[in-house]
Amino acid sequence: MNTLILYTVYMSLNVFMDLKYLITKNYWHLIFFSLSIVLCVIQNKNVLALLVIAIVALIIGVLIREKMPLAKFSPGDTKMIVISSMYLYILGSLKIHWLLIPILLHVTVFILSAVIYGLIVILLFVKKYIFTRTISGYHSFKFLKISIELTTEGLKIISMSYRFPAAISIIAGFMSLVLLQW
């Protein structure tokens, strides 16, 4: 339970920093990385497995960032998923092979991100329709980390500044995997 509280503190500050400044500090991730190793030793878990989980999560994050330019995955998001994968292993709530933890977390986060972004787009359409009663459809869609633009046949119909922190999707993915086992 202390591990879950520690993780909640970590992600709460990440969400706050993402919402307020759209950055997180490297030393913050390093502190919780070190704490996860200490927790692993205290709980007599396999430290080598924990480090392999961190490496696999890091490799997946780097591959997504480099090979999928539409994913908009920042280095801070990769660090959060590495730490989240490590804490999922320490909690031991998932009854799967430990090497699958970072893969499962990445998949869960991407599914939740798609759902949340989809809901944002639907809400923007509803808001625009309520105020102007003029939305007939759209042909192109572009979602950036800082702004959302929806265009229809070359004409901009919605443009707004919007910050959506990936930390929210990551903590939702983490908690859904934890709650799935309880």
Short mmCIF file of N, CA and C in Angstrom, two decimals:
data_model
loop_
_atom_site.label_atom_id
_atom_site.label_comp_id
_atom_site.label_asym_id
_atom_site.label_seq_id
_atom_site.Cartn_x
_atom_site.Cartn_y
_atom_site.Cartn_z
N MET A 1 0.82 -1.19 0.00
CA MET A 1 0.00 0.00 0.00
C MET A 1 0.87 1.27 0.00
N ASN A 2 2.00 1.21 0.72
CA ASN A 2 2.91 2.36 0.71
C ASN A 2 3.47 2.62 -0.68
N THR A 3 3.67 1.54 -1.44
CA THR A 3 4.16 1.68 -2.81
C THR A 3 3.15 2.44 -3.66
N LEU A 4 1.89 2.12 -3.49
CA LEU A 4 0.83 2.79 -4.25
C LEU A 4 0.73 4.26 -3.86
N ILE A 5 0.88 4.57 -2.59
CA ILE A 5 0.86 5.96 -2.13
C ILE A 5 2.06 6.72 -2.71
N LEU A 6 3.22 6.10 -2.68
CA LEU A 6 4.43 6.71 -3.24
C LEU A 6 4.25 7.00 -4.73
N TYR A 7 3.69 6.03 -5.45
CA TYR A 7 3.45 6.22 -6.88
C TYR A 7 2.43 7.33 -7.13
N THR A 8 1.40 7.39 -6.30
CA THR A 8 0.38 8.43 -6.44
C THR A 8 0.98 9.82 -6.23
N VAL A 9 1.88 9.95 -5.27
CA VAL A 9 2.57 11.23 -5.06
C VAL A 9 3.39 11.59 -6.30
N TYR A 10 4.11 10.62 -6.83
CA TYR A 10 4.94 10.82 -8.02
C TYR A 10 4.09 11.32 -9.20
N MET A 11 2.99 10.62 -9.47
CA MET A 11 2.18 10.98 -10.62
C MET A 11 1.38 12.26 -10.39
N SER A 12 0.99 12.51 -9.15
CA SER A 12 0.26 13.75 -8.86
C SER A 12 1.12 14.97 -9.19
N LEU A 13 2.37 14.92 -8.79
CA LEU A 13 3.25 16.04 -9.12
C LEU A 13 3.51 16.12 -10.63
N ASN A 14 3.60 14.97 -11.29
CA ASN A 14 3.77 14.98 -12.75
C ASN A 14 2.57 15.62 -13.44
N VAL A 15 1.35 15.28 -13.00
CA VAL A 15 0.15 15.88 -13.58
C VAL A 15 0.15 17.39 -13.33
N PHE A 16 0.47 17.79 -12.11
CA PHE A 16 0.52 19.22 -11.78
C PHE A 16 1.54 19.95 -12.66
N MET A 17 2.74 19.40 -12.77
CA MET A 17 3.78 20.04 -13.57
C MET A 17 3.40 20.07 -15.05
N ASP A 18 2.76 18.99 -15.55
CA ASP A 18 2.33 18.97 -16.95
C ASP A 18 1.25 20.03 -17.20
N LEU A 19 0.30 20.15 -16.28
CA LEU A 19 -0.76 21.13 -16.47
C LEU A 19 -0.25 22.56 -16.35
N LYS A 20 0.63 22.78 -15.40
CA LYS A 20 1.09 24.14 -15.11
C LYS A 20 2.19 24.60 -16.08
N TYR A 21 3.20 23.74 -16.29
CA TYR A 21 4.38 24.16 -17.06
C TYR A 21 4.67 23.31 -18.29
N LEU A 22 4.00 22.20 -18.45
CA LEU A 22 4.22 21.25 -19.54
C LEU A 22 5.64 20.68 -19.53
N ILE A 23 6.23 20.59 -18.33
CA ILE A 23 7.56 19.98 -18.17
C ILE A 23 7.59 19.21 -16.86
N THR A 24 8.50 18.28 -16.76
CA THR A 24 8.82 17.64 -15.48
C THR A 24 10.34 17.65 -15.35
N LYS A 25 10.81 17.62 -14.16
CA LYS A 25 12.24 17.70 -13.91
C LYS A 25 12.87 16.31 -13.90
N ASN A 26 14.06 16.20 -14.48
CA ASN A 26 14.76 14.92 -14.56
C ASN A 26 15.09 14.35 -13.19
N TYR A 27 15.46 15.22 -12.25
CA TYR A 27 15.82 14.70 -10.93
C TYR A 27 14.62 14.08 -10.23
N TRP A 28 13.41 14.55 -10.54
CA TRP A 28 12.19 13.97 -9.97
C TRP A 28 12.05 12.51 -10.41
N HIS A 29 12.27 12.26 -11.69
CA HIS A 29 12.20 10.88 -12.20
C HIS A 29 13.32 10.04 -11.61
N LEU A 30 14.51 10.62 -11.49
CA LEU A 30 15.65 9.89 -10.94
C LEU A 30 15.42 9.49 -9.48
N ILE A 31 14.82 10.38 -8.71
CA ILE A 31 14.53 10.07 -7.30
C ILE A 31 13.59 8.87 -7.21
N PHE A 32 12.53 8.86 -8.00
CA PHE A 32 11.57 7.76 -7.92
C PHE A 32 12.09 6.48 -8.58
N PHE A 33 12.99 6.62 -9.54
CA PHE A 33 13.68 5.45 -10.09
C PHE A 33 14.51 4.80 -8.99
N SER A 34 15.27 5.61 -8.26
CA SER A 34 16.10 5.10 -7.16
C SER A 34 15.24 4.50 -6.05
N LEU A 35 14.13 5.17 -5.72
CA LEU A 35 13.23 4.64 -4.69
C LEU A 35 12.62 3.30 -5.10
N SER A 36 12.36 3.12 -6.39
CA SER A 36 11.80 1.84 -6.83
C SER A 36 12.81 0.72 -6.65
N ILE A 37 14.08 1.00 -6.87
CA ILE A 37 15.12 -0.02 -6.64
C ILE A 37 15.22 -0.34 -5.16
N VAL A 38 15.17 0.68 -4.31
CA VAL A 38 15.20 0.46 -2.86
C VAL A 38 13.99 -0.35 -2.41
N LEU A 39 12.81 -0.01 -2.91
CA LEU A 39 11.60 -0.77 -2.57
C LEU A 39 11.71 -2.22 -3.02
N CYS A 40 12.28 -2.43 -4.18
CA CYS A 40 12.46 -3.78 -4.71
C CYS A 40 13.36 -4.60 -3.78
N VAL A 41 14.43 -4.01 -3.30
CA VAL A 41 15.35 -4.70 -2.39
C VAL A 41 14.65 -4.98 -1.05
N ILE A 42 13.93 -3.98 -0.53
CA ILE A 42 13.24 -4.14 0.76
C ILE A 42 12.19 -5.26 0.68
N GLN A 43 11.49 -5.35 -0.45
CA GLN A 43 10.44 -6.36 -0.60
C GLN A 43 10.96 -7.69 -1.12
N ASN A 44 12.27 -7.85 -1.21
CA ASN A 44 12.91 -9.09 -1.67
C ASN A 44 12.42 -9.51 -3.06
N LYS A 45 12.30 -8.55 -3.95
CA LYS A 45 11.94 -8.85 -5.34
C LYS A 45 13.22 -8.86 -6.17
N ASN A 46 13.12 -9.40 -7.34
CA ASN A 46 14.26 -9.53 -8.24
C ASN A 46 14.64 -8.17 -8.83
N VAL A 47 15.76 -7.62 -8.41
CA VAL A 47 16.20 -6.30 -8.88
C VAL A 47 16.59 -6.36 -10.36
N LEU A 48 17.16 -7.47 -10.79
CA LEU A 48 17.51 -7.62 -12.20
C LEU A 48 16.26 -7.56 -13.08
N ALA A 49 15.19 -8.21 -12.64
CA ALA A 49 13.93 -8.15 -13.39
C ALA A 49 13.41 -6.72 -13.46
N LEU A 50 13.54 -5.99 -12.36
CA LEU A 50 13.11 -4.59 -12.32
C LEU A 50 13.89 -3.75 -13.33
N LEU A 51 15.20 -3.96 -13.40
CA LEU A 51 16.02 -3.20 -14.33
C LEU A 51 15.73 -3.59 -15.79
N VAL A 52 15.45 -4.87 -16.03
CA VAL A 52 15.09 -5.30 -17.39
C VAL A 52 13.76 -4.66 -17.79
N ILE A 53 12.81 -4.59 -16.86
CA ILE A 53 11.53 -3.93 -17.13
C ILE A 53 11.77 -2.46 -17.51
N ALA A 54 12.64 -1.79 -16.77
CA ALA A 54 12.96 -0.39 -17.06
C ALA A 54 13.58 -0.25 -18.45
N ILE A 55 14.47 -1.16 -18.80
CA ILE A 55 15.13 -1.10 -20.12
C ILE A 55 14.14 -1.37 -21.24
N VAL A 56 13.27 -2.37 -21.06
CA VAL A 56 12.26 -2.68 -22.09
C VAL A 56 11.31 -1.49 -22.27
N ALA A 57 10.85 -0.91 -21.16
CA ALA A 57 9.96 0.26 -21.25
C ALA A 57 10.66 1.43 -21.94
N LEU A 58 11.93 1.62 -21.65
CA LEU A 58 12.70 2.70 -22.27
C LEU A 58 12.86 2.46 -23.78
N ILE A 59 13.17 1.24 -24.16
CA ILE A 59 13.32 0.91 -25.58
C ILE A 59 12.01 1.12 -26.33
N ILE A 60 10.90 0.65 -25.74
CA ILE A 60 9.59 0.85 -26.38
C ILE A 60 9.30 2.34 -26.52
N GLY A 61 9.55 3.11 -25.47
CA GLY A 61 9.31 4.55 -25.51
C GLY A 61 10.14 5.26 -26.57
N VAL A 62 11.42 4.89 -26.67
CA VAL A 62 12.30 5.50 -27.67
C VAL A 62 11.85 5.11 -29.08
N LEU A 63 11.49 3.85 -29.28
CA LEU A 63 11.02 3.42 -30.60
C LEU A 63 9.74 4.14 -31.00
N ILE A 64 8.83 4.29 -30.05
CA ILE A 64 7.58 5.01 -30.35
C ILE A 64 7.89 6.46 -30.69
N ARG A 65 8.77 7.06 -29.93
CA ARG A 65 9.11 8.47 -30.16
C ARG A 65 9.79 8.68 -31.50
N GLU A 66 10.69 7.77 -31.88
CA GLU A 66 11.45 7.94 -33.12
C GLU A 66 10.74 7.41 -34.36
N LYS A 67 10.02 6.32 -34.22
CA LYS A 67 9.45 5.66 -35.40
C LYS A 67 7.98 5.99 -35.64
N MET A 68 7.31 6.61 -34.67
CA MET A 68 5.91 6.97 -34.83
C MET A 68 5.75 8.46 -34.57
N PRO A 69 6.04 9.30 -35.56
CA PRO A 69 6.02 10.74 -35.32
C PRO A 69 4.64 11.29 -34.97
N LEU A 70 3.58 10.59 -35.32
CA LEU A 70 2.24 11.07 -34.99
C LEU A 70 1.86 10.81 -33.54
N ALA A 71 2.65 10.00 -32.83
CA ALA A 71 2.31 9.64 -31.46
C ALA A 71 2.52 10.78 -30.48
N LYS A 72 3.37 11.75 -30.79
CA LYS A 72 3.65 12.88 -29.90
C LYS A 72 4.03 12.41 -28.50
N PHE A 73 5.05 11.58 -28.44
CA PHE A 73 5.52 11.00 -27.19
C PHE A 73 6.77 11.73 -26.77
N SER A 74 6.76 12.40 -25.65
CA SER A 74 7.91 13.19 -25.22
C SER A 74 8.85 12.35 -24.35
N PRO A 75 10.08 12.80 -24.15
CA PRO A 75 11.00 12.08 -23.26
C PRO A 75 10.45 11.95 -21.84
N GLY A 76 9.74 12.98 -21.36
CA GLY A 76 9.15 12.91 -20.02
C GLY A 76 8.08 11.83 -19.93
N ASP A 77 7.31 11.65 -21.02
CA ASP A 77 6.30 10.59 -21.04
C ASP A 77 6.97 9.22 -20.97
N THR A 78 8.08 9.07 -21.68
CA THR A 78 8.82 7.81 -21.64
C THR A 78 9.33 7.53 -20.23
N LYS A 79 9.85 8.56 -19.58
CA LYS A 79 10.35 8.37 -18.20
C LYS A 79 9.22 7.98 -17.27
N MET A 80 8.04 8.60 -17.44
CA MET A 80 6.91 8.26 -16.58
C MET A 80 6.47 6.81 -16.79
N ILE A 81 6.49 6.35 -18.03
CA ILE A 81 6.08 4.96 -18.29
C ILE A 81 7.12 3.99 -17.75
N VAL A 82 8.40 4.34 -17.82
CA VAL A 82 9.45 3.49 -17.23
C VAL A 82 9.20 3.34 -15.73
N ILE A 83 9.01 4.46 -15.04
CA ILE A 83 8.77 4.42 -13.59
C ILE A 83 7.48 3.68 -13.29
N SER A 84 6.43 3.93 -14.07
CA SER A 84 5.14 3.26 -13.84
C SER A 84 5.27 1.75 -14.01
N SER A 85 6.01 1.31 -15.02
CA SER A 85 6.23 -0.13 -15.22
C SER A 85 6.96 -0.74 -14.04
N MET A 86 7.94 -0.02 -13.52
CA MET A 86 8.70 -0.52 -12.37
C MET A 86 7.80 -0.64 -11.13
N TYR A 87 6.96 0.35 -10.91
CA TYR A 87 6.07 0.29 -9.75
C TYR A 87 4.99 -0.77 -9.91
N LEU A 88 4.54 -1.01 -11.15
CA LEU A 88 3.60 -2.12 -11.38
C LEU A 88 4.24 -3.45 -11.00
N TYR A 89 5.51 -3.62 -11.33
CA TYR A 89 6.22 -4.85 -10.96
C TYR A 89 6.35 -4.96 -9.45
N ILE A 90 6.69 -3.87 -8.79
CA ILE A 90 6.87 -3.89 -7.33
C ILE A 90 5.55 -4.20 -6.63
N LEU A 91 4.45 -3.62 -7.12
CA LEU A 91 3.15 -3.91 -6.52
C LEU A 91 2.79 -5.38 -6.65
N GLY A 92 3.21 -6.00 -7.74
CA GLY A 92 2.95 -7.42 -7.93
C GLY A 92 1.50 -7.77 -8.12
N SER A 93 0.69 -6.79 -8.53
CA SER A 93 -0.73 -7.06 -8.68
C SER A 93 -1.07 -7.76 -10.00
N LEU A 94 -0.19 -7.65 -10.99
CA LEU A 94 -0.44 -8.30 -12.27
C LEU A 94 0.08 -9.73 -12.24
N LYS A 95 -0.77 -10.66 -12.58
CA LYS A 95 -0.39 -12.07 -12.58
C LYS A 95 0.05 -12.51 -13.98
N ILE A 96 0.96 -11.73 -14.56
CA ILE A 96 1.51 -12.06 -15.88
C ILE A 96 3.02 -12.11 -15.74
N HIS A 97 3.68 -12.59 -16.79
CA HIS A 97 5.14 -12.62 -16.78
C HIS A 97 5.64 -11.18 -16.66
N TRP A 98 6.64 -10.96 -15.84
CA TRP A 98 7.11 -9.61 -15.54
C TRP A 98 7.60 -8.85 -16.77
N LEU A 99 8.06 -9.57 -17.80
CA LEU A 99 8.56 -8.90 -18.99
C LEU A 99 7.42 -8.27 -19.82
N LEU A 100 6.19 -8.74 -19.62
CA LEU A 100 5.05 -8.19 -20.36
C LEU A 100 4.50 -6.91 -19.74
N ILE A 101 4.93 -6.57 -18.53
CA ILE A 101 4.38 -5.39 -17.84
C ILE A 101 4.56 -4.10 -18.64
N PRO A 102 5.77 -3.76 -19.12
CA PRO A 102 5.88 -2.49 -19.86
C PRO A 102 5.09 -2.49 -21.16
N ILE A 103 5.02 -3.64 -21.82
CA ILE A 103 4.25 -3.72 -23.07
C ILE A 103 2.77 -3.50 -22.79
N LEU A 104 2.25 -4.17 -21.77
CA LEU A 104 0.84 -4.02 -21.41
C LEU A 104 0.53 -2.59 -20.99
N LEU A 105 1.43 -1.97 -20.25
CA LEU A 105 1.21 -0.59 -19.83
C LEU A 105 1.20 0.36 -21.02
N HIS A 106 2.12 0.18 -21.97
CA HIS A 106 2.13 1.03 -23.17
C HIS A 106 0.82 0.89 -23.94
N VAL A 107 0.37 -0.34 -24.14
CA VAL A 107 -0.87 -0.58 -24.88
C VAL A 107 -2.05 0.07 -24.16
N THR A 108 -2.13 -0.12 -22.85
CA THR A 108 -3.23 0.47 -22.07
C THR A 108 -3.21 1.99 -22.15
N VAL A 109 -2.04 2.58 -22.03
CA VAL A 109 -1.93 4.05 -22.10
C VAL A 109 -2.36 4.55 -23.47
N PHE A 110 -1.95 3.87 -24.54
CA PHE A 110 -2.34 4.32 -25.87
C PHE A 110 -3.84 4.19 -26.10
N ILE A 111 -4.44 3.12 -25.60
CA ILE A 111 -5.89 2.96 -25.74
C ILE A 111 -6.61 4.07 -24.99
N LEU A 112 -6.19 4.31 -23.74
CA LEU A 112 -6.83 5.37 -22.96
C LEU A 112 -6.60 6.75 -23.56
N SER A 113 -5.42 6.98 -24.11
CA SER A 113 -5.14 8.27 -24.77
C SER A 113 -6.07 8.47 -25.96
N ALA A 114 -6.25 7.43 -26.76
CA ALA A 114 -7.14 7.54 -27.92
C ALA A 114 -8.57 7.82 -27.48
N VAL A 115 -9.02 7.15 -26.43
CA VAL A 115 -10.38 7.37 -25.93
C VAL A 115 -10.53 8.80 -25.41
N ILE A 116 -9.57 9.26 -24.62
CA ILE A 116 -9.65 10.60 -24.04
C ILE A 116 -9.58 11.66 -25.14
N TYR A 117 -8.66 11.51 -26.10
CA TYR A 117 -8.57 12.47 -27.20
C TYR A 117 -9.85 12.46 -28.04
N GLY A 118 -10.40 11.28 -28.27
CA GLY A 118 -11.66 11.17 -29.01
C GLY A 118 -12.79 11.90 -28.30
N LEU A 119 -12.86 11.75 -26.99
CA LEU A 119 -13.88 12.47 -26.22
C LEU A 119 -13.69 13.98 -26.29
N ILE A 120 -12.44 14.42 -26.27
CA ILE A 120 -12.17 15.86 -26.40
C ILE A 120 -12.67 16.37 -27.74
N VAL A 121 -12.40 15.64 -28.81
CA VAL A 121 -12.84 16.06 -30.14
C VAL A 121 -14.36 16.10 -30.21
N ILE A 122 -15.02 15.08 -29.67
CA ILE A 122 -16.49 15.06 -29.67
C ILE A 122 -17.04 16.25 -28.89
N LEU A 123 -16.45 16.52 -27.73
CA LEU A 123 -16.90 17.66 -26.92
C LEU A 123 -16.69 18.99 -27.65
N LEU A 124 -15.59 19.10 -28.39
CA LEU A 124 -15.35 20.32 -29.16
C LEU A 124 -16.39 20.49 -30.27
N PHE A 125 -16.76 19.38 -30.93
CA PHE A 125 -17.80 19.45 -31.95
C PHE A 125 -19.14 19.85 -31.34
N VAL A 126 -19.48 19.25 -30.21
CA VAL A 126 -20.74 19.57 -29.55
C VAL A 126 -20.76 21.03 -29.12
N LYS A 127 -19.66 21.50 -28.54
CA LYS A 127 -19.57 22.90 -28.12
C LYS A 127 -19.74 23.83 -29.32
N LYS A 128 -19.05 23.53 -30.40
CA LYS A 128 -19.14 24.36 -31.60
C LYS A 128 -20.57 24.34 -32.16
N TYR A 129 -21.21 23.18 -32.16
CA TYR A 129 -22.56 23.07 -32.68
C TYR A 129 -23.55 23.84 -31.81
N ILE A 130 -23.39 23.76 -30.49
CA ILE A 130 -24.29 24.46 -29.58
C ILE A 130 -24.21 25.97 -29.81
N PHE A 131 -23.00 26.49 -30.00
CA PHE A 131 -22.85 27.94 -30.14
C PHE A 131 -23.12 28.45 -31.55
N THR A 132 -22.85 27.67 -32.59
CA THR A 132 -23.00 28.19 -33.95
C THR A 132 -23.99 27.42 -34.81
N ARG A 133 -24.32 26.19 -34.43
CA ARG A 133 -25.23 25.33 -35.19
C ARG A 133 -24.78 25.15 -36.64
N THR A 134 -23.46 25.03 -36.87
CA THR A 134 -22.97 24.98 -38.25
C THR A 134 -21.99 23.86 -38.57
N ILE A 135 -21.89 22.84 -37.78
CA ILE A 135 -20.93 21.79 -38.12
C ILE A 135 -21.60 20.74 -39.00
N SER A 136 -21.01 20.50 -40.18
CA SER A 136 -21.55 19.48 -41.07
C SER A 136 -20.62 18.29 -41.19
N GLY A 137 -19.37 18.45 -40.83
CA GLY A 137 -18.41 17.36 -40.93
C GLY A 137 -17.02 17.92 -41.05
N TYR A 138 -16.05 17.02 -41.08
CA TYR A 138 -14.68 17.48 -41.24
C TYR A 138 -13.93 16.48 -42.09
N HIS A 139 -12.93 16.97 -42.79
CA HIS A 139 -12.15 16.12 -43.68
C HIS A 139 -10.74 15.89 -43.20
N SER A 140 -10.24 16.74 -42.35
CA SER A 140 -8.90 16.51 -41.83
C SER A 140 -8.90 16.83 -40.34
N PHE A 141 -8.01 16.18 -39.64
CA PHE A 141 -7.96 16.31 -38.19
C PHE A 141 -6.51 16.33 -37.76
N LYS A 142 -6.15 17.31 -36.96
CA LYS A 142 -4.78 17.41 -36.48
C LYS A 142 -4.84 17.70 -34.99
N PHE A 143 -4.21 16.85 -34.18
CA PHE A 143 -4.17 17.06 -32.73
C PHE A 143 -2.72 17.23 -32.34
N LEU A 144 -2.38 18.40 -31.87
CA LEU A 144 -1.03 18.67 -31.41
C LEU A 144 -1.03 18.69 -29.89
N LYS A 145 0.14 18.63 -29.29
CA LYS A 145 0.20 18.61 -27.83
C LYS A 145 -0.30 19.93 -27.24
N ILE A 146 -0.11 21.02 -27.92
CA ILE A 146 -0.50 22.31 -27.37
C ILE A 146 -1.83 22.81 -27.96
N SER A 147 -2.14 22.49 -29.21
CA SER A 147 -3.36 23.05 -29.79
C SER A 147 -4.12 22.00 -30.59
N ILE A 148 -5.40 22.23 -30.70
CA ILE A 148 -6.26 21.36 -31.49
C ILE A 148 -6.77 22.19 -32.66
N GLU A 149 -6.68 21.64 -33.85
CA GLU A 149 -7.23 22.31 -35.02
C GLU A 149 -8.09 21.32 -35.77
N LEU A 150 -9.31 21.70 -36.04
CA LEU A 150 -10.18 20.89 -36.88
C LEU A 150 -10.49 21.72 -38.12
N THR A 151 -10.36 21.13 -39.29
CA THR A 151 -10.61 21.88 -40.51
C THR A 151 -11.65 21.14 -41.35
N THR A 152 -12.41 21.88 -42.11
CA THR A 152 -13.35 21.29 -43.04
C THR A 152 -13.15 21.93 -44.40
N GLU A 153 -12.80 21.12 -45.36
CA GLU A 153 -12.54 21.56 -46.73
C GLU A 153 -11.66 22.80 -46.76
N GLY A 154 -10.59 22.76 -45.96
CA GLY A 154 -9.63 23.85 -45.96
C GLY A 154 -9.99 25.03 -45.07
N LEU A 155 -11.20 25.05 -44.49
CA LEU A 155 -11.59 26.15 -43.62
C LEU A 155 -11.52 25.70 -42.17
N LYS A 156 -10.90 26.51 -41.35
CA LYS A 156 -10.76 26.17 -39.94
C LYS A 156 -12.11 26.36 -39.24
N ILE A 157 -12.60 25.32 -38.55
CA ILE A 157 -13.86 25.48 -37.83
C ILE A 157 -13.65 25.54 -36.33
N ILE A 158 -12.59 24.93 -35.84
CA ILE A 158 -12.29 25.00 -34.41
C ILE A 158 -10.80 25.19 -34.25
N SER A 159 -10.42 26.14 -33.48
CA SER A 159 -9.01 26.31 -33.14
C SER A 159 -8.96 26.81 -31.71
N MET A 160 -8.27 26.08 -30.87
CA MET A 160 -8.17 26.51 -29.48
C MET A 160 -6.85 26.05 -28.91
N SER A 161 -6.39 26.77 -27.93
CA SER A 161 -5.19 26.36 -27.22
C SER A 161 -5.62 25.38 -26.14
N TYR A 162 -4.94 24.25 -26.07
CA TYR A 162 -5.36 23.21 -25.14
C TYR A 162 -4.16 22.43 -24.67
N ARG A 163 -4.07 22.18 -23.38
CA ARG A 163 -2.99 21.37 -22.83
C ARG A 163 -3.58 20.11 -22.24
N PHE A 164 -3.15 19.00 -22.76
CA PHE A 164 -3.59 17.73 -22.21
C PHE A 164 -2.35 16.94 -21.81
N PRO A 165 -2.10 16.80 -20.52
CA PRO A 165 -0.88 16.12 -20.09
C PRO A 165 -0.97 14.61 -20.27
N ALA A 166 0.09 14.03 -20.78
CA ALA A 166 0.14 12.57 -20.94
C ALA A 166 0.15 11.88 -19.59
N ALA A 167 0.53 12.59 -18.54
CA ALA A 167 0.56 11.99 -17.20
C ALA A 167 -0.81 11.49 -16.79
N ILE A 168 -1.87 12.15 -17.26
CA ILE A 168 -3.22 11.71 -16.92
C ILE A 168 -3.50 10.35 -17.55
N SER A 169 -3.13 10.17 -18.82
CA SER A 169 -3.32 8.88 -19.48
C SER A 169 -2.47 7.80 -18.83
N ILE A 170 -1.26 8.15 -18.43
CA ILE A 170 -0.36 7.17 -17.83
C ILE A 170 -0.88 6.72 -16.47
N ILE A 171 -1.33 7.66 -15.63
CA ILE A 171 -1.85 7.26 -14.33
C ILE A 171 -3.17 6.50 -14.49
N ALA A 172 -3.98 6.86 -15.48
CA ALA A 172 -5.22 6.11 -15.73
C ALA A 172 -4.90 4.69 -16.17
N GLY A 173 -3.90 4.53 -17.04
CA GLY A 173 -3.49 3.19 -17.46
C GLY A 173 -2.95 2.37 -16.32
N PHE A 174 -2.13 2.98 -15.49
CA PHE A 174 -1.55 2.30 -14.32
C PHE A 174 -2.66 1.85 -13.37
N MET A 175 -3.54 2.77 -13.02
CA MET A 175 -4.60 2.46 -12.06
C MET A 175 -5.58 1.43 -12.62
N SER A 176 -5.86 1.49 -13.92
CA SER A 176 -6.77 0.49 -14.49
C SER A 176 -6.15 -0.90 -14.43
N LEU A 177 -4.84 -1.00 -14.64
CA LEU A 177 -4.18 -2.31 -14.53
C LEU A 177 -4.14 -2.80 -13.09
N VAL A 178 -3.96 -1.88 -12.14
CA VAL A 178 -3.96 -2.27 -10.72
C VAL A 178 -5.36 -2.70 -10.29
N LEU A 179 -6.37 -1.91 -10.65
CA LEU A 179 -7.74 -2.23 -10.25
C LEU A 179 -8.27 -3.48 -10.94
N LEU A 180 -7.74 -3.79 -12.10
CA LEU A 180 -8.15 -4.99 -12.82
C LEU A 180 -7.87 -6.25 -12.01
N GLN A 181 -6.85 -6.21 -11.18
CA GLN A 181 -6.45 -7.39 -10.41
C GLN A 181 -7.11 -7.47 -9.04
N TRP A 182 -7.76 -6.38 -8.58
CA TRP A 182 -8.35 -6.40 -7.24
C TRP A 182 -9.76 -6.82 -7.28
#
